[in-house]
């Protein structure tokens, strides 16, 4: 509660007449009391429900005391109604001849914290409630004669709703957000994050990316800092933003794009490209007027790149599969790459996930030096490139002993071995990596118990003391699987604040069981353990012979083969997972699939659609728009071997799609395609309580004739809130088939709205808020990805302020900050 010390203050919010003259008539005073001239303002709208009489008048009459014949005139405003997450401002008017002291006291309802308690207009964020709930505030003023006057105001809070008008799809070169919200740019590709590093020129000549924000910012997460610079999970004004840097818009990193003189990549270009990958840790702070900036010289700032020393933990540590010339005992490695989605732990660490790492290696041409088993595994993981994505292994370094380029050549050499060539270097990638964002001296740890795949993200289910922890893992490639890791250790809540965070990670993430999902047509599912001795041989497939697993390290390193062997369900590209903080249900984006891999005869209940979403004159067959699946563990037990599932939402082009395709009933205000990023609001604010907000980000190429990529906000129900439906699929050439599936409740304007549209050529990926929910961070990845150095097709974020930028301005991936102009919880 706040205490206002005022000296004859006479505040007016402008819509009333404040009479500060002396000797008011008694009638005038009473009239003023009834006028309730101060306002209770709620969100963007003035509360209109003025409740006169009763409580307020009684307060004045009953509490007035002393001998002053002209007691203070207090007006604390109309009682009113609002919704959870919105700003409520209490306004007190006190008119008197002399000094007064005054106090606000909450006397009823869930306790709230007043913001700016020393101001004359304290405010608070309406708390999360399941239904109408009344909060009462008493305002008490004492004048110089000791005269005390009291008034009360009641504020009724209703359950949260999406509190904005859905924005239109567009193809503008800016980030668009709803009316009532503001966007600012926080960190951009190339921004210097160490002292003495020059400002980014953005003309292709910049160097030193190990001290700059990397390219292709992807998943991000806020780690709070106290004023003293310690971990503070409640801080919403100072923190560390940990962001993945997945890949490159390589055309903009060099003056005229990448070069390959004589078939060899120049060392300086390769260094830039390598260092622009990885992870960044950047201190960010909120300043005056809610302006957010990053701190260039912060001692916390850190870059983790594909060259940063790493440690291997878990069952595969020391395995022969991990031995390289750099680590002949298979315990260490260098770097992380293609870091896509993320995770965070209850103990304050960050998780980054290695997704499309395979293509960075040159490998083809060494089949004669590989065993049949190795070749099965290399093909299954796509380690087949004849050059590597950027040709880094072609560099002839000035320091001939430098193996940081040679390591990207994974060809087994004639007469060589795992410790003389880099044949095992691909085995060092495809893992989940844990980072302590608060301690840059600690090497990241690769958690091999969570398996090796094209890891999209690693998101924990809700932690319950005494129960095991579950981590949900998408493997993002067409037809890949959905996995779950279950810890051996049961959760001890005090571990959340353990001083050695990575040691806590050792406890929960180095020992456990990896499972893969099988989805049954009846809406049930099974978690199939990938445990040596329980996994059968992987049958021969195509040119590949049967694969016989050697041990648990083999199974974890080749989790895809083990999942094949146990009969997991092939999915339409598993991307992010998100955990509903209230229900514990797990949501999974299945971004899309194409007709080449998943033909009309290959649908199933969990991957049910096969159709064309026309794009201009072109057909796009398969499941071009994707869907979002959800599941609930039986007994809400993280270690359950069975679950229930349905399909929460189907992406669709609401214009082109018929009812067999637009199964969720999308409209122009909420249609979308290719869901990827997925995140529930934090339960530390009303956005993540009672009926939490789900943020859906798109990485789409099928719907870009209608709109740039976008982010929506949803208020989902629960698994099983829809119905079984049977759809007719239509394939190329007129083939048809039927498929029964389980759809969730239809989308409505109250449950799904478009919140953000990004600039040209971008993907929206990476989302978090401060714990109070009032500041939203969103990653805008690869704007202008289809342009060239000579002709960029986006100039964002330079365009953000005015919609335009000087011709030729190169685009940059960046993080934007979005705030609600009235200071409320974003989205509500
Ligand atoms: Fe990097 Fe699956 O998105
Ligand atoms: Ca279309
Ligand atoms: Ca992604
Ligand atoms: Ca993606």
GROMACS .gro file of C-alpha atoms and ligand atoms in nm, residues 218 246 340-341 355 456 476 575-576 676-677 699 763 765, ligand 3:
model
   15
  218UNK     CA    1   1.655  -1.690  -3.289
  246UNK     CA    2   2.118  -1.965  -3.588
  340UNK     CA    3   1.762  -2.258  -3.304
  341UNK     CA    4   1.513  -2.276  -3.022
  355UNK     CA    5   1.944  -2.789  -3.519
  456UNK     CA    6   1.480  -2.750  -3.227
  476UNK     CA    7   1.296  -3.049  -3.687
  575UNK     CA    8   0.956  -2.738  -3.394
  576UNK     CA    9   0.913  -2.562  -3.058
  676UNK     CA   10   0.737  -2.239  -3.538
  677UNK     CA   11   0.811  -2.032  -3.226
  699UNK     CA   12   0.844  -1.918  -4.021
  763UNK     CA   13   1.095  -1.500  -3.978
  765UNK     CA   14   1.138  -1.626  -3.379
  831LIG    CA1   15   1.271  -2.242  -3.546
   0.00000   0.00000   0.00000
